[in-house]
Every structure is written in C-alpha cells, then in structure tokens.
Amino acid sequence: MEKMVIRNARKTDIDEIMNIEYDSFIDGISENRNVFLDRIATFQNGFLVLEVDSEILGYISSEIWEYSENIDEKRFDLNHDIKKVHKCNGSELYISSIGILKKHRKKGYGNLLFKELIEKISKNYKISSMILTVSVNWKPAIKLYEKNGFKEICRIKEFFEDEDSSDGIVMRKYI
Ligand SMILES: CC(C)(COP(=O)(O)OP(=O)(O)OC[C@H]1O[C@@H](n2cnc3c(N)ncnc32)[C@H](O)[C@@H]1OP(=O)(O)O)[C@@H](O)C(=O)NCCC(=O)NCCS
C-alpha cells in the first residue's frame, strides 16, 4: 500500500519543488528557486509538501500578512520578498502558490494539501481570513478554491505575464 505524508518543506526538497513548479507554470509565471528557499527559511510551517512513497508530488506555500480591507495589487507580485511582508502575528493567510505534478493531478492531492495547510495554520496562528490570486484561465484551481469556500473579491487587470496577459482573480475567505 502507498504511504502518503504531508509535512513541512525542507531546504533539501528544493529540486523536487522546482520540478513541480516548472511542470505547473510556464516561463514568466513560474517563480524563482531563491524565492522558494526564502519561503521555506522564513515560514517553514506555511510551506508543505505531499509525499507518496518518498516522492514529492505537490507543494503549497503561504505567508501571513497584516489584514487590509483595501487590496494593494503590488502585494501579490510574483517573486516578491516574503521577508518584507510576512508577520507571524498578522491575521490574514496569503496562499502564494500550489502545484501538483501533472501526472498525479485529479487524485485529490491538491485538495488534501490545501485543507491541511488551512487547518494547521488556523490552529496555530491568529488567522481570521485567507486570500490568494489566481488567473482567470486556471479553471481547476478556481474550482478548488470555490469548493473550499473562497469567493472572488476583485480582479487585477492583466496581472499574469502569460501569452494573453490574463487577469488575476483575487479570492478571500473569512473564518
Ligand atoms: C490546481 C491543482 C493544484 C489541483 O490539484 P489536484 O490534485 O489535481 O486537485 P484535486 O484532485 O484535489 O481536486 C480538487 C478539486 O479541484 C477541482 N479540480 C481539479 N482538477 C480539475 C479539473 N481538471 N477541472 C475542473 N476542476 C478541477 C475540483 O473542484 C476538485 O474537486 P472535485 O474532484 O470534488 O470536483 C492542480 O491542477 C495544479 O497543480 N494546477 C497547476 C498549477 C496551478 O494552477 N496552481 C494554482 C495557482 S493559483
């Protein structure tokens, strides 16, 4: 029987994490290795990997922000520096990225990782809301977030540097 584990990411996981990143996002959208290493170093509890039989099949990363009713679009910039915005005592969880290896999608792993992160962070930090941004083109991700109670609050015009400069949907959930 396969052995599945969800655990905090470690620096030594970086090659497998970047492999998932490049499998999940095209050039211009995928984020940098050093950005991921900083995320692990700064907020290890907010960066989880899902392993099956010792192979990492997916990751999810996050940071904690001070809550702001008004959306500052710059905050969502890809490759932004987590050290400048992460506040352990903030009240909003920002889910910065999630990816599952293509060949292992639609098996429930994305949903498991998403739920585990939210449960773990809500239990251990004073979070009262969660926020994320997603391209209008990423239907599976939008479905996943809606299924977990996230609702669109606004759009950022031409946010993503993909071939059609897709708009970003900002979604939030209060808990
Ligand atoms: C989004 C992603 C992480 C989902 O991972 P996954 O393991 O395939 O998702 P799951 O199997 O757990 O499915 C969870 C829910 O997501 C939605 N979903 C997943 N794949 C879908 C698809 N191809 N079409 C429509 N909805 C889909 C469904 O609501 C599904 O729930 P259901 O099976 O009860 O209907 C994965 O598709 C992925 O890595 N995509 C590329 C990277 C990406 O877009 N990341 C989001 C950045 S904002």
CSV table of C-alpha atoms and ligand atoms in Angstrom, one decimal:
chain,number,residue,atom,x,y,z
A,1,MET,CA,0.0,0.0,0.0
A,2,GLU,CA,1.3,3.5,-0.8
A,3,LYS,CA,2.5,5.7,2.0
A,4,MET,CA,1.3,9.3,1.9
A,5,VAL,CA,2.7,12.0,4.1
A,6,ILE,CA,2.1,15.8,4.3
A,7,ARG,CA,5.0,17.6,6.1
A,8,ASN,CA,6.8,20.9,6.3
A,9,ALA,CA,9.1,21.5,3.4
A,10,ARG,CA,12.9,21.4,3.9
A,11,LYS,CA,15.6,23.2,2.0
A,12,THR,CA,16.8,19.9,0.7
A,13,ASP,CA,13.4,19.4,-1.1
A,14,ILE,CA,14.1,22.4,-3.4
A,15,ASP,CA,15.0,20.4,-6.5
A,16,GLU,CA,11.7,18.4,-6.4
A,17,ILE,CA,9.7,21.6,-5.5
A,18,MET,CA,11.2,23.4,-8.6
A,19,ASN,CA,10.4,20.4,-10.8
A,20,ILE,CA,6.7,20.7,-9.7
A,21,GLU,CA,6.9,24.5,-10.2
A,22,TYR,CA,8.1,24.1,-13.9
A,23,ASP,CA,5.6,21.3,-14.5
A,24,SER,CA,2.8,23.6,-13.3
A,25,PHE,CA,3.6,27.1,-14.6
A,26,ILE,CA,5.0,28.4,-17.8
A,27,ASP,CA,8.0,30.7,-18.1
A,28,GLY,CA,7.1,34.2,-16.9
A,29,ILE,CA,4.7,32.7,-14.3
A,30,SER,CA,6.9,30.2,-12.5
A,31,GLU,CA,8.7,31.7,-9.5
A,32,ASN,CA,12.4,31.6,-8.7
A,33,ARG,CA,14.3,29.0,-6.7
A,34,ASN,CA,15.7,31.6,-4.2
A,35,VAL,CA,12.1,32.9,-3.6
A,36,PHE,CA,11.1,29.3,-2.6
A,37,LEU,CA,14.2,28.9,-0.4
A,38,ASP,CA,13.3,32.2,1.3
A,39,ARG,CA,9.8,31.0,1.9
A,40,ILE,CA,11.0,27.8,3.5
A,41,ALA,CA,13.5,29.7,5.6
A,42,THR,CA,11.1,32.4,6.7
A,43,PHE,CA,7.9,30.5,7.3
A,44,GLN,CA,8.5,26.7,7.2
A,45,ASN,CA,5.2,26.0,8.9
A,46,GLY,CA,3.4,27.6,6.0
A,47,PHE,CA,5.2,25.6,3.3
A,48,LEU,CA,4.0,22.0,3.0
A,49,VAL,CA,4.9,19.1,0.6
A,50,LEU,CA,2.9,16.0,-0.1
A,51,GLU,CA,5.0,12.8,-0.4
A,52,VAL,CA,3.9,9.5,-1.7
A,53,ASP,CA,6.4,6.6,-1.2
A,54,SER,CA,9.1,9.3,-0.5
A,55,GLU,CA,8.5,11.1,-3.8
A,56,ILE,CA,7.2,14.7,-3.5
A,57,LEU,CA,4.1,15.1,-5.8
A,58,GLY,CA,2.9,18.5,-4.7
A,59,TYR,CA,3.6,21.6,-2.6
A,60,ILE,CA,1.8,24.6,-1.2
A,61,SER,CA,3.3,27.8,0.1
A,62,SER,CA,2.0,30.7,2.2
A,63,GLU,CA,2.8,33.7,4.3
A,64,ILE,CA,0.9,35.7,6.9
A,65,TRP,CA,0.0,39.3,6.2
A,66,GLU,CA,-1.4,42.2,8.2
A,67,TYR,CA,-5.0,42.4,7.2
A,68,SER,CA,-6.0,45.2,4.9
A,69,GLU,CA,-9.6,45.7,3.7
A,70,ASN,CA,-8.3,47.5,0.6
A,71,ILE,CA,-6.4,45.4,-1.9
A,72,ASP,CA,-2.9,46.7,-2.7
A,73,GLU,CA,-2.1,44.9,-6.0
A,74,LYS,CA,1.7,45.2,-5.5
A,75,ARG,CA,1.4,42.8,-2.6
A,76,PHE,CA,0.6,39.9,-5.0
A,77,ASP,CA,3.6,40.4,-7.3
A,78,LEU,CA,5.1,37.1,-8.2
A,79,ASN,CA,8.6,36.6,-6.8
A,80,HIS,CA,8.0,39.2,-4.1
A,81,ASP,CA,10.2,39.0,-1.0
A,82,ILE,CA,8.4,37.1,1.8
A,83,LYS,CA,10.7,38.7,4.4
A,84,LYS,CA,9.2,42.2,3.7
A,85,VAL,CA,5.6,41.2,4.2
A,86,HIS,CA,5.4,38.1,6.5
A,87,LYS,CA,4.2,38.9,10.0
A,88,CYS,CA,3.8,35.9,12.4
A,89,ASN,CA,1.2,37.9,14.3
A,90,GLY,CA,-0.8,39.1,11.2
A,91,SER,CA,-4.3,37.9,10.7
A,92,GLU,CA,-4.6,37.1,7.0
A,93,LEU,CA,-3.0,34.0,5.4
A,94,TYR,CA,-1.8,34.6,1.9
A,95,ILE,CA,-1.6,31.4,-0.1
A,96,SER,CA,1.2,32.2,-2.5
A,97,SER,CA,1.3,29.0,-4.6
A,98,ILE,CA,0.2,25.4,-5.0
A,99,GLY,CA,1.2,22.8,-7.6
A,100,ILE,CA,0.8,19.1,-8.1
A,101,LEU,CA,2.8,17.1,-10.7
A,102,LYS,CA,0.7,16.8,-13.9
A,103,LYS,CA,0.7,13.1,-13.9
A,104,HIS,CA,-0.7,13.0,-10.4
A,105,ARG,CA,-3.5,15.5,-10.7
A,106,LYS,CA,-7.2,14.8,-10.2
A,107,LYS,CA,-6.4,12.2,-7.5
A,108,GLY,CA,-7.4,14.5,-4.6
A,109,TYR,CA,-3.9,15.5,-3.6
A,110,GLY,CA,-4.4,19.3,-4.2
A,111,ASN,CA,-7.4,19.4,-2.1
A,112,LEU,CA,-5.7,17.4,0.7
A,113,LEU,CA,-2.7,19.8,0.7
A,114,PHE,CA,-4.9,22.9,0.7
A,115,LYS,CA,-7.1,21.7,3.6
A,116,GLU,CA,-4.1,20.6,5.6
A,117,LEU,CA,-2.4,24.0,5.3
A,118,ILE,CA,-5.5,25.9,6.3
A,119,GLU,CA,-6.3,23.6,9.2
A,120,LYS,CA,-2.7,23.7,10.5
A,121,ILE,CA,-2.3,27.5,10.2
A,122,SER,CA,-5.7,28.3,11.7
A,123,LYS,CA,-4.9,26.1,14.7
A,124,ASN,CA,-1.5,27.6,15.4
A,125,TYR,CA,-1.8,31.3,14.3
A,126,LYS,CA,-4.4,34.0,14.9
A,127,ILE,CA,-5.8,34.0,11.3
A,128,SER,CA,-9.3,35.4,10.6
A,129,SER,CA,-9.1,35.4,6.8
A,130,MET,CA,-7.3,33.9,3.9
A,131,ILE,CA,-6.5,35.4,0.5
A,132,LEU,CA,-5.0,34.3,-2.9
A,133,THR,CA,-4.9,35.3,-6.5
A,134,VAL,CA,-5.5,33.0,-9.5
A,135,SER,CA,-5.5,33.5,-13.3
A,136,VAL,CA,-8.9,33.6,-15.0
A,137,ASN,CA,-7.5,30.8,-17.2
A,138,TRP,CA,-6.7,28.3,-14.4
A,139,LYS,CA,-10.1,26.6,-14.1
A,140,PRO,CA,-9.1,23.6,-11.9
A,141,ALA,CA,-7.5,26.0,-9.4
A,142,ILE,CA,-10.6,28.3,-9.3
A,143,LYS,CA,-12.8,25.2,-8.7
A,144,LEU,CA,-10.6,24.0,-5.9
A,145,TYR,CA,-10.8,27.4,-4.2
A,146,GLU,CA,-14.5,27.8,-4.6
A,147,LYS,CA,-15.0,24.3,-3.3
A,148,ASN,CA,-13.1,25.4,-0.2
A,149,GLY,CA,-15.3,28.5,0.3
A,150,PHE,CA,-13.2,31.2,-1.3
A,151,LYS,CA,-15.1,34.0,-3.1
A,152,GLU,CA,-14.0,36.5,-5.7
A,153,ILE,CA,-13.5,40.0,-4.3
A,154,CYS,CA,-11.9,41.8,-7.3
A,155,ARG,CA,-9.8,41.3,-10.4
A,156,ILE,CA,-6.3,42.7,-11.3
A,157,LYS,CA,-6.2,43.6,-15.0
A,158,GLU,CA,-3.5,41.7,-17.0
A,159,PHE,CA,-1.8,40.6,-13.8
A,160,PHE,CA,-0.1,37.4,-15.3
A,161,GLU,CA,2.7,37.6,-17.9
A,162,ASP,CA,1.3,34.7,-19.9
A,163,GLU,CA,0.6,34.8,-23.7
A,164,ASP,CA,-2.8,36.5,-23.2
A,165,SER,CA,-1.8,38.7,-20.2
A,166,SER,CA,-4.6,37.1,-18.2
A,167,ASP,CA,-6.4,38.9,-15.4
A,168,GLY,CA,-5.9,37.8,-11.8
A,169,ILE,CA,-8.9,37.0,-9.7
A,170,VAL,CA,-8.4,37.9,-6.0
A,171,MET,CA,-10.3,35.5,-3.8
A,172,ARG,CA,-10.8,35.7,0.0
A,173,LYS,CA,-12.4,33.6,2.7
A,174,TYR,CA,-13.2,34.7,6.2
A,175,ILE,CA,-13.1,32.2,9.1
B,1,LIG,C1,-5.0,23.3,-9.1
B,1,LIG,C2,-4.3,21.9,-8.7
B,1,LIG,C3,-3.3,22.2,-7.6
B,1,LIG,C4,-5.3,20.9,-8.3
B,1,LIG,O1,-4.7,19.8,-7.8
B,1,LIG,P1,-5.4,18.3,-8.0
B,1,LIG,O2,-4.6,17.4,-7.1
B,1,LIG,O3,-5.5,18.0,-9.4
B,1,LIG,O4,-6.8,18.6,-7.4
B,1,LIG,P2,-7.8,17.6,-6.7
B,1,LIG,O5,-7.7,16.3,-7.4
B,1,LIG,O6,-7.5,17.6,-5.2
B,1,LIG,O7,-9.2,18.2,-6.9
B,1,LIG,C5,-9.8,19.1,-6.0
B,1,LIG,C6,-10.8,20.0,-6.7
B,1,LIG,O8,-10.2,20.8,-7.7
B,1,LIG,C7,-11.1,20.9,-8.8
B,1,LIG,N1,-10.4,20.4,-10.0
B,1,LIG,C8,-9.3,19.7,-10.0
B,1,LIG,N2,-8.9,19.4,-11.3
B,1,LIG,C9,-9.9,19.9,-12.1
B,1,LIG,C10,-10.1,20.0,-13.5
B,1,LIG,N3,-9.3,19.4,-14.3
B,1,LIG,N4,-11.2,20.6,-13.9
B,1,LIG,C11,-12.1,21.2,-13.1
B,1,LIG,N5,-12.0,21.2,-11.7
B,1,LIG,C12,-10.9,20.5,-11.2
B,1,LIG,C13,-12.4,20.2,-8.5
B,1,LIG,O9,-13.2,21.1,-7.8
B,1,LIG,C14,-11.8,19.2,-7.5
B,1,LIG,O10,-12.8,18.7,-6.6
B,1,LIG,P3,-13.8,17.5,-7.1
B,1,LIG,O11,-12.9,16.4,-7.6
B,1,LIG,O12,-14.6,17.2,-5.8
B,1,LIG,O13,-14.7,18.1,-8.2
B,1,LIG,C15,-3.6,21.3,-10.0
B,1,LIG,O14,-4.5,21.3,-11.1
B,1,LIG,C16,-2.3,22.1,-10.4
B,1,LIG,O15,-1.2,21.9,-10.0
B,1,LIG,N6,-2.5,23.0,-11.4
B,1,LIG,C17,-1.4,23.8,-12.0
B,1,LIG,C18,-0.9,24.8,-11.0
B,1,LIG,C19,-2.0,25.8,-10.6
B,1,LIG,O16,-2.8,26.3,-11.4
B,1,LIG,N7,-1.9,26.3,-9.3
B,1,LIG,C20,-2.8,27.3,-8.8
B,1,LIG,C21,-2.1,28.5,-8.7
B,1,LIG,S1,-3.2,29.9,-8.1
